[in-house]
CSV table of C-alpha atoms (C1' of nucleotides) in Angstrom, one decimal:
chain,number,residue,atom,x,y,z
A,1,MET,CA,209.3,349.5,5.9
A,2,ASN,CA,213.0,348.8,5.8
A,3,ILE,CA,214.6,345.4,6.3
A,4,GLY,CA,215.2,345.9,10.0
A,5,GLU,CA,211.6,346.7,10.7
A,6,ALA,CA,210.4,343.8,8.6
A,7,ALA,CA,212.8,341.6,10.6
A,8,LYS,CA,211.4,342.8,13.9
A,9,ALA,CA,207.8,342.5,12.6
A,10,SER,CA,208.3,339.0,11.2
A,11,GLY,CA,210.8,337.4,13.6
A,12,VAL,CA,213.1,336.6,10.7
A,13,SER,CA,216.6,338.2,11.0
A,14,ALA,CA,217.6,340.7,8.3
A,15,LYS,CA,220.4,338.4,7.4
A,16,MET,CA,218.1,335.6,6.8
A,17,ILE,CA,215.6,337.7,4.9
A,18,ARG,CA,218.4,338.6,2.4
A,19,TYR,CA,219.4,335.0,2.2
A,20,TYR,CA,215.9,333.8,1.5
A,21,GLU,CA,215.6,336.4,-1.2
A,22,GLN,CA,218.9,335.4,-2.7
A,23,THR,CA,218.0,331.8,-2.8
A,24,GLY,CA,214.6,332.5,-4.3
A,25,LEU,CA,212.5,331.3,-1.4
A,26,ILE,CA,210.9,334.7,-1.3
A,27,PRO,CA,210.6,337.2,-4.2
A,28,PRO,CA,212.9,340.2,-4.3
A,29,ALA,CA,211.6,343.0,-2.2
A,30,GLY,CA,211.0,346.4,-3.6
A,31,ARG,CA,213.7,349.1,-3.4
A,32,THR,CA,213.7,352.7,-2.3
A,33,ALA,CA,215.4,355.3,-4.4
A,34,ALA,CA,218.5,354.9,-2.2
A,35,GLY,CA,218.6,351.1,-2.8
A,36,TYR,CA,217.1,350.0,0.5
A,37,ARG,CA,214.8,347.1,0.4
A,38,ASP,CA,211.2,348.1,1.0
A,39,TYR,CA,208.7,345.8,2.7
A,40,THR,CA,204.9,345.9,2.8
A,41,MET,CA,202.7,344.2,5.3
A,42,LYS,CA,202.1,341.5,2.8
A,43,ASP,CA,205.8,340.8,2.6
A,44,VAL,CA,205.9,340.6,6.4
A,45,HIS,CA,203.0,338.2,6.2
A,46,VAL,CA,205.0,335.9,4.0
A,47,LEU,CA,208.0,336.2,6.2
A,48,ARG,CA,206.0,335.2,9.2
A,49,PHE,CA,204.7,332.2,7.3
A,50,VAL,CA,208.3,331.2,6.7
A,51,ARG,CA,209.2,331.8,10.3
A,52,ARG,CA,206.4,329.7,11.6
A,53,ALA,CA,207.3,326.9,9.3
A,54,ARG,CA,210.9,327.0,10.4
A,55,ASP,CA,209.8,326.9,14.0
A,56,LEU,CA,207.9,323.7,13.1
A,57,GLY,CA,211.1,322.3,11.7
A,58,PHE,CA,210.3,322.4,8.0
A,59,SER,CA,213.3,322.6,5.7
A,60,VAL,CA,213.6,325.5,3.4
A,61,ALA,CA,212.8,323.2,0.5
A,62,GLU,CA,209.6,322.1,2.2
A,63,ILE,CA,208.7,325.7,3.0
A,64,ASP,CA,209.2,326.4,-0.7
A,65,GLY,CA,206.6,323.8,-1.4
A,66,LEU,CA,204.3,325.1,1.3
A,67,LEU,CA,204.6,328.6,0.1
A,68,GLN,CA,203.6,327.7,-3.4
A,69,LEU,CA,200.6,325.9,-2.1
A,70,TRP,CA,199.8,328.8,0.1
A,71,ARG,CA,199.7,331.1,-2.8
A,72,ASP,CA,197.7,328.7,-4.9
A,73,ARG,CA,194.0,329.2,-4.3
A,74,GLY,CA,193.2,326.0,-6.2
A,75,ARG,CA,195.5,323.9,-4.1
A,76,ARG,CA,194.5,320.5,-2.8
A,77,SER,CA,194.9,320.2,1.0
A,78,ALA,CA,196.1,316.7,0.4
A,79,ASP,CA,199.3,318.1,-1.0
A,80,VAL,CA,199.8,320.2,2.1
A,81,LYS,CA,199.1,317.3,4.3
A,82,ARG,CA,201.5,315.1,2.4
A,83,ILE,CA,204.4,317.5,3.1
A,84,ALA,CA,203.4,317.8,6.7
A,85,LEU,CA,203.1,314.0,7.2
A,86,GLY,CA,206.5,313.6,5.5
A,87,HIS,CA,208.0,316.0,7.9
A,88,ILE,CA,206.3,314.3,10.9
A,89,GLY,CA,207.8,311.1,9.7
A,90,ASP,CA,211.2,312.7,9.6
A,91,LEU,CA,210.8,314.1,13.1
A,92,ARG,CA,209.6,310.8,14.5
A,93,ARG,CA,212.5,308.9,12.9
A,94,ARG,CA,215.1,311.4,14.2
A,95,ILE,CA,213.4,311.4,17.6
A,96,ALA,CA,213.6,307.6,17.8
A,97,GLU,CA,217.3,307.6,16.9
A,98,MET,CA,218.1,310.2,19.5
A,99,GLN,CA,216.1,308.4,22.1
A,100,GLN,CA,218.1,305.3,21.3
A,101,MET,CA,221.3,307.2,21.8
A,102,ALA,CA,220.2,308.8,25.0
A,103,ALA,CA,219.0,305.5,26.4
A,104,THR,CA,222.3,303.8,25.7
A,105,LEU,CA,224.2,306.6,27.2
A,106,GLU,CA,222.0,306.8,30.2
A,107,GLN,CA,222.5,303.2,30.8
A,108,LEU,CA,226.3,303.6,30.5
A,109,ALA,CA,226.4,306.7,32.7
A,110,ALA,CA,224.3,304.9,35.3
A,111,CYS,CA,227.0,302.3,35.6
A,112,CYS,CA,229.8,304.9,35.8
A,113,SER,CA,230.9,305.7,39.3
A,114,GLY,CA,231.8,309.2,38.3
A,115,ASP,CA,234.5,309.6,40.9
A,116,ASP,CA,238.3,310.0,40.8
A,117,ARG,CA,239.0,306.5,39.6
A,118,PRO,CA,239.8,305.9,35.9
A,119,ASP,CA,237.6,302.9,35.3
A,120,CYS,CA,234.6,303.9,33.2
A,121,PRO,CA,232.0,301.8,31.4
A,122,ILE,CA,231.4,304.7,29.0
A,123,LEU,CA,234.9,304.6,27.7
A,124,ALA,CA,234.8,300.8,27.7
A,125,ASP,CA,231.8,300.9,25.5
A,126,LEU,CA,233.3,303.4,23.1
A,127,GLU,CA,236.3,301.3,22.9
A,128,ARG,CA,234.6,298.1,21.8
A,129,PRO,CA,234.3,297.4,18.1
A,130,SER,CA,230.9,298.7,16.9
A,131,GLN,CA,228.6,295.8,16.3
A,132,VAL,CA,227.7,296.6,12.8
A,133,ALA,CA,228.3,293.4,11.0
A,134,SER,CA,225.4,291.6,12.7
A,135,ASP,CA,222.3,290.6,10.7
A,136,GLU,CA,220.2,293.4,12.2
A,137,PRO,CA,218.3,295.8,10.0
A,138,LYS,CA,221.3,298.1,10.1
A,139,ARG,CA,219.5,301.2,11.0
A,140,MET,CA,221.1,304.5,10.1
A,141,ARG,CA,223.9,304.6,12.6
A,142,GLY,CA,224.6,308.1,13.6
A,143,ALA,CA,221.6,309.6,12.0
A,144,VAL,CA,219.9,311.9,14.3
A,145,ASP,CA,219.4,315.0,12.6
A,146,GLY,CA,218.0,314.1,9.2
A,147,ARG,CA,218.6,317.7,8.3
A,148,SER,CA,221.9,318.6,9.9
A,149,PRO,CA,224.5,316.4,8.3
A,150,ARG,CA,225.1,314.2,11.3
A,151,GLY,CA,226.2,310.8,10.2
A,152,ARG,CA,223.3,310.3,7.9
A,153,LYS,CA,224.4,308.1,5.0
A,154,PRO,CA,225.4,304.6,6.0
A,155,GLN,CA,228.8,305.0,4.5
A,156,LYS,CA,228.4,302.2,2.1
A,157,SER,CA,231.7,301.7,0.3
A,158,LYS,CA,230.4,298.7,-1.4
A,159,SER,CA,232.9,296.0,-0.6
A,160,ARG,CA,236.3,295.5,-1.9
A,161,LYS,CA,237.1,291.9,-1.4
A,162,THR,CA,240.8,291.9,-2.3
A,163,SER,CA,243.1,291.8,0.6
A,164,ARG,CA,246.1,293.7,-0.4
A,165,LYS,CA,248.4,292.8,2.4
B,1,MET,CA,247.4,299.0,6.1
B,2,ASN,CA,246.4,301.8,3.8
B,3,ILE,CA,243.6,304.2,4.4
B,4,GLY,CA,241.0,302.2,2.5
B,5,GLU,CA,241.6,299.1,4.6
B,6,ALA,CA,241.6,301.2,7.8
B,7,ALA,CA,238.3,302.7,6.7
B,8,LYS,CA,236.8,299.3,6.2
B,9,ALA,CA,238.1,298.0,9.4
B,10,SER,CA,237.0,301.0,11.5
B,11,GLY,CA,233.8,301.9,9.8
B,12,VAL,CA,235.0,305.5,9.2
B,13,SER,CA,235.2,306.6,5.6
B,14,ALA,CA,238.6,307.4,4.1
B,15,LYS,CA,237.4,310.9,3.5
B,16,MET,CA,236.5,311.3,7.2
B,17,ILE,CA,239.8,309.8,8.4
B,18,ARG,CA,241.7,312.4,6.4
B,19,TYR,CA,239.4,315.1,7.7
B,20,TYR,CA,239.8,314.0,11.3
B,21,GLU,CA,243.6,314.0,10.8
B,22,GLN,CA,243.5,317.4,9.3
B,23,THR,CA,241.5,318.9,12.1
B,24,GLY,CA,243.7,317.3,14.7
B,25,LEU,CA,241.1,315.0,16.2
B,26,ILE,CA,243.4,312.1,15.5
B,27,PRO,CA,247.2,312.3,15.1
B,28,PRO,CA,248.7,312.2,11.6
B,29,ALA,CA,249.2,308.7,10.4
B,30,GLY,CA,252.5,307.2,9.4
B,31,ARG,CA,253.4,307.3,5.7
B,32,THR,CA,254.9,304.8,3.3
B,33,ALA,CA,257.8,305.7,1.1
B,34,ALA,CA,255.3,306.6,-1.6
B,35,GLY,CA,253.4,309.0,0.6
B,36,TYR,CA,250.5,306.7,1.4
B,37,ARG,CA,249.0,306.9,4.9
B,38,ASP,CA,249.9,303.8,6.8
B,39,TYR,CA,247.7,302.5,9.6
B,40,THR,CA,248.3,300.1,12.5
B,41,MET,CA,245.7,298.2,14.4
B,42,LYS,CA,246.1,300.7,17.2
B,43,ASP,CA,245.1,303.4,14.8
B,44,VAL,CA,242.1,301.5,13.8
B,45,HIS,CA,241.2,301.1,17.4
B,46,VAL,CA,241.2,304.9,17.8
B,47,LEU,CA,239.1,305.2,14.7
B,48,ARG,CA,236.6,302.7,16.0
B,49,PHE,CA,236.4,304.7,19.2
B,50,VAL,CA,235.6,307.8,17.2
B,51,ARG,CA,233.1,306.0,15.1
B,52,ARG,CA,231.2,304.6,18.1
B,53,ALA,CA,231.2,308.0,19.7
B,54,ARG,CA,229.8,309.6,16.5
B,55,ASP,CA,227.1,306.9,16.5
B,56,LEU,CA,226.1,307.9,19.9
B,57,GLY,CA,225.8,311.5,18.7
B,58,PHE,CA,228.8,313.1,20.3
B,59,SER,CA,230.1,316.1,18.5
B,60,VAL,CA,233.7,316.1,17.3
B,61,ALA,CA,234.6,318.5,20.0
B,62,GLU,CA,233.2,316.1,22.6
B,63,ILE,CA,235.0,313.2,21.1
B,64,ASP,CA,238.2,315.1,21.3
B,65,GLY,CA,237.6,315.4,25.0
B,66,LEU,CA,236.7,311.8,25.3
B,67,LEU,CA,239.8,310.7,23.4
B,68,GLN,CA,242.0,312.6,25.6
B,69,LEU,CA,240.5,311.0,28.7
B,70,TRP,CA,240.7,307.7,27.0
B,71,ARG,CA,244.4,308.0,26.5
B,72,ASP,CA,244.9,309.4,30.0
B,73,ARG,CA,245.4,306.5,32.4
B,74,GLY,CA,245.0,308.8,35.3
B,75,ARG,CA,241.7,310.1,34.3
B,76,ARG,CA,238.8,310.5,36.6
B,77,SER,CA,235.7,308.7,35.4
B,78,ALA,CA,233.7,311.8,36.7
B,79,ASP,CA,235.1,313.7,33.8
B,80,VAL,CA,233.9,311.2,31.3
B,81,LYS,CA,230.5,311.0,33.0
B,82,ARG,CA,230.2,314.8,32.9
B,83,ILE,CA,230.7,314.9,29.1
B,84,ALA,CA,228.2,312.0,28.7
B,85,LEU,CA,225.6,313.6,30.9
B,86,GLY,CA,226.0,316.9,29.1
B,87,HIS,CA,225.4,315.2,25.8
B,88,ILE,CA,222.4,313.3,27.2
B,89,GLY,CA,221.0,316.6,28.3
B,90,ASP,CA,221.5,318.0,24.8
B,91,LEU,CA,219.7,315.0,23.3
B,92,ARG,CA,216.8,315.2,25.7
B,93,ARG,CA,216.4,318.9,25.0
B,94,ARG,CA,216.4,318.3,21.3
B,95,ILE,CA,214.1,315.4,21.6
B,96,ALA,CA,211.6,317.4,23.6
B,97,GLU,CA,211.6,320.2,21.0
B,98,MET,CA,211.1,317.9,18.1
B,99,GLN,CA,208.4,316.1,20.0
B,100,GLN,CA,206.7,319.4,20.5
B,101,MET,CA,206.9,320.1,16.8
B,102,ALA,CA,205.7,316.7,15.8
B,103,ALA,CA,202.8,316.9,18.2
B,104,THR,CA,201.7,320.3,16.9
B,105,LEU,CA,201.9,319.0,13.3
B,106,GLU,CA,200.1,315.9,14.0
B,107,GLN,CA,197.3,317.8,15.6
B,108,LEU,CA,197.1,320.1,12.5
B,109,ALA,CA,197.4,317.2,10.1
B,110,ALA,CA,194.6,315.3,11.9
B,111,CYS,CA,192.3,318.3,11.3
B,112,CYS,CA,193.3,318.5,7.6
B,113,SER,CA,190.8,316.7,5.3
B,114,GLY,CA,193.6,315.9,2.9
B,115,ASP,CA,191.4,315.9,-0.2
B,116,ASP,CA,191.0,318.1,-3.3
B,117,ARG,CA,189.7,321.1,-1.5
B,118,PRO,CA,192.0,324.0,-0.7
B,119,ASP,CA,191.0,324.6,2.9
B,120,CYS,CA,193.8,323.5,5.2
B,121,PRO,CA,194.3,324.0,8.9
B,122,ILE,CA,198.0,323.5,8.4
B,123,LEU,CA,198.4,326.4,6.1
B,124,ALA,CA,196.1,328.4,8.3
B,125,ASP,CA,198.4,327.8,11.3
B,126,LEU,CA,201.5,328.7,9.3
B,127,GLU,CA,199.8,331.9,8.3
B,128,ARG,CA,198.9,333.1,11.7
B,129,PRO,CA,201.3,335.4,13.4
B,130,SER,CA,203.6,333.4,15.7
B,131,GLN,CA,202.5,333.8,19.2
B,132,VAL,CA,205.7,335.2,20.5
B,133,ALA,CA,204.6,338.4,22.3
B,134,SER,CA,202.5,336.6,24.9
B,135,ASP,CA,203.4,336.5,28.5
B,136,GLU,CA,204.4,332.8,28.3
B,137,PRO,CA,207.8,331.5,29.3
B,138,LYS,CA,208.9,332.3,25.8
B,139,ARG,CA,210.6,329.0,25.2
B,140,MET,CA,213.3,329.0,22.5
B,141,ARG,CA,211.2,329.5,19.5
B,142,GLY,CA,212.9,327.7,16.7
B,143,ALA,CA,215.5,325.8,18.6
B,144,VAL,CA,215.4,322.2,17.7
B,145,ASP,CA,218.8,321.1,17.0
B,146,GLY,CA,221.1,322.2,19.7
B,147,ARG,CA,224.0,321.5,17.4
B,148,SER,CA,222.9,322.2,13.9
B,149,PRO,CA,222.3,325.9,13.6
B,150,ARG,CA,218.5,325.6,13.4
B,151,GLY,CA,217.0,328.8,14.8
B,152,ARG,CA,218.8,328.7,18.0
B,153,LYS,CA,219.6,332.3,19.1
B,154,PRO,CA,216.5,334.3,19.9
B,155,GLN,CA,217.4,336.9,17.4
B,156,LYS,CA,217.7,339.7,19.9
B,157,SER,CA,218.4,343.0,18.0
B,158,LYS,CA,218.0,344.9,21.2
B,159,SER,CA,215.1,347.2,20.5
B,160,ARG,CA,215.0,350.2,18.3
B,161,LYS,CA,212.1,352.3,19.4
B,162,THR,CA,212.1,354.9,16.8
B,163,SER,CA,209.5,354.4,14.2
B,164,ARG,CA,210.9,355.7,11.0
B,165,LYS,CA,207.9,356.1,8.9
C,1,DC,C1',225.8,372.6,8.0
C,2,DA,C1',228.5,369.1,10.0
C,3,DT,C1',228.8,365.3,12.9
C,4,DG,C1',227.7,360.8,14.4
C,5,DA,C1',224.7,357.0,15.5
C,6,DA,C1',222.1,353.7,13.5
C,7,DC,C1',220.7,352.0,10.0
C,8,DC,C1',221.2,350.1,5.1
C,9,DT,C1',224.0,347.9,1.0
C,10,DT,C1',227.1,344.0,-1.0
C,11,DC,C1',230.5,340.5,-0.5
C,12,DC,C1',233.3,337.2,1.8
C,13,DA,C1',234.0,333.7,5.5
C,14,DA,C1',233.1,330.7,9.0
C,15,DG,C1',230.8,326.7,11.4
C,16,DC,C1',228.8,321.7,11.7
C,17,DG,C1',230.1,316.8,9.4
C,18,DT,C1',230.2,314.7,5.2
C,19,DT,C1',230.4,313.8,0.4
C,20,DG,C1',231.8,314.5,-4.4
C,21,DG,C1',234.9,315.4,-7.9
C,22,DA,C1',239.2,316.7,-10.4
C,23,DA,C1',244.1,316.1,-11.4
C,24,DG,C1',247.7,313.4,-10.7
C,25,DG,C1',250.8,309.6,-8.5
C,26,DT,C1',251.4,304.4,-7.1
C,27,DC,C1',250.6,299.6,-6.8
C,28,DA,C1',249.4,295.1,-8.3
C,29,DA,C1',248.1,291.9,-11.7
C,30,DG,C1',247.3,290.6,-16.6
D,1,DC,C1',253.3,298.1,-20.7
D,2,DT,C1',248.7,298.7,-19.7
D,3,DT,C1',244.9,298.7,-16.8
D,4,DG,C1',242.3,299.5,-13.0
D,5,DA,C1',241.9,300.2,-8.3
D,6,DC,C1',243.8,302.4,-5.2
D,7,DC,C1',246.3,306.5,-3.1
D,8,DT,C1',247.5,311.8,-2.8
D,9,DT,C1',245.9,316.9,-2.4
D,10,DC,C1',242.8,320.6,-3.2
D,11,DC,C1',238.4,322.7,-4.0
D,12,DA,C1',233.4,322.9,-3.6
D,13,DA,C1',229.0,321.7,-2.1
D,14,DC,C1',225.2,320.5,1.1
D,15,DG,C1',221.7,323.4,4.9
D,16,DC,C1',221.1,327.2,7.8
D,17,DT,C1',222.8,330.9,10.2
D,18,DT,C1',225.9,334.2,11.9
D,19,DG,C1',229.8,337.5,11.8
D,20,DG,C1',232.4,341.0,9.9
D,21,DA,C1',234.4,344.4,6.6
D,22,DA,C1',233.8,348.4,3.6
D,23,DG,C1',230.9,351.7,2.1
D,24,DG,C1',226.4,354.5,1.4
D,25,DT,C1',221.9,356.6,3.6
D,26,DT,C1',218.9,358.6,7.0
D,27,DC,C1',217.9,361.4,10.7
D,28,DA,C1',218.5,363.8,15.0
D,29,DT,C1',221.5,366.6,17.3
D,30,DG,C1',224.9,370.3,18.2
DNA sequence: CATGAACCTTCCAAGCGTTGGAAGGTCAAG
DNA sequence: CTTGACCTTCCAACGCTTGGAAGGTTCATG
């Protein structure tokens, strides 16, 4: 089976199959005399595993761990569960953050007349200084994605008390 | 005010300020004789706008639109609202997908004993062929992110009926 | 057999937003 | 003058995926 057929059978694009091989997530496939990658049903099985895990939002790193456990007959299900629970926590966190954003925006949008006039509470909100310096827990500001690099790190920058004016 | 001070005052890192300038999101800052970027309070105001919009999850492209509207005294609030509603829709969609993932995983994790034995319903689920070919509505399989490139496109590849065996 | 379509190969680049670092210049204070 | 904290530009990486170019292979057709 060549890579195109393996892609169709597994649901993983040929591009991604090569990428996963390159990064070591999956072992190098066999090769035909002509140099074409050659896949067995077992390989497709692995690819489907990867695909399903991606569908559930696991990162490639997490999938790597899951794959190793999958192959390990002597694994402890606790290890699998730990990875899954960690991922669930990630998801719940990101969901909560996005819900917070959506709620704020919906509130603002509800107050916006949405007509030809320029006055807009949405812009008014964006304009106001972000209330970061409060004593609140300071929860990851933009963080939504957890995985995609959307404003994750709190942008510390320590403090730099000198006022060079 | 140099870039470090502007960063502290706006909550946008110096790195990102340079990046936003480079990509044209914000206009080039003034320069001192020595070549240092020089910021006014007005510049900081813009940066804070950007920051707040990022916090609400707007993409840079969306912020670009919002900034233009912000500067446009003759804007129609409807245009602002449209962008906001579009973003809310994005958020809601991504939230729903992540909730679906989390729910599935929680169900699986709940069935996993999480002990020293190898049997694990989580791995069993990952192993099974993804149920794509059913007659169901076929809802975006991997799509979670909307913005981050997480399995969005259904990976078409048309069809290629020949079975080269 | 020659042609061409449809595959395969590798390599390079982009995209999101952000961070890190290197190499060098500048500013203020000691 | 030296020192350290800033600034400058440029290049690279993160995670995941896609696109394309340039070239080789396979197979069915004319």
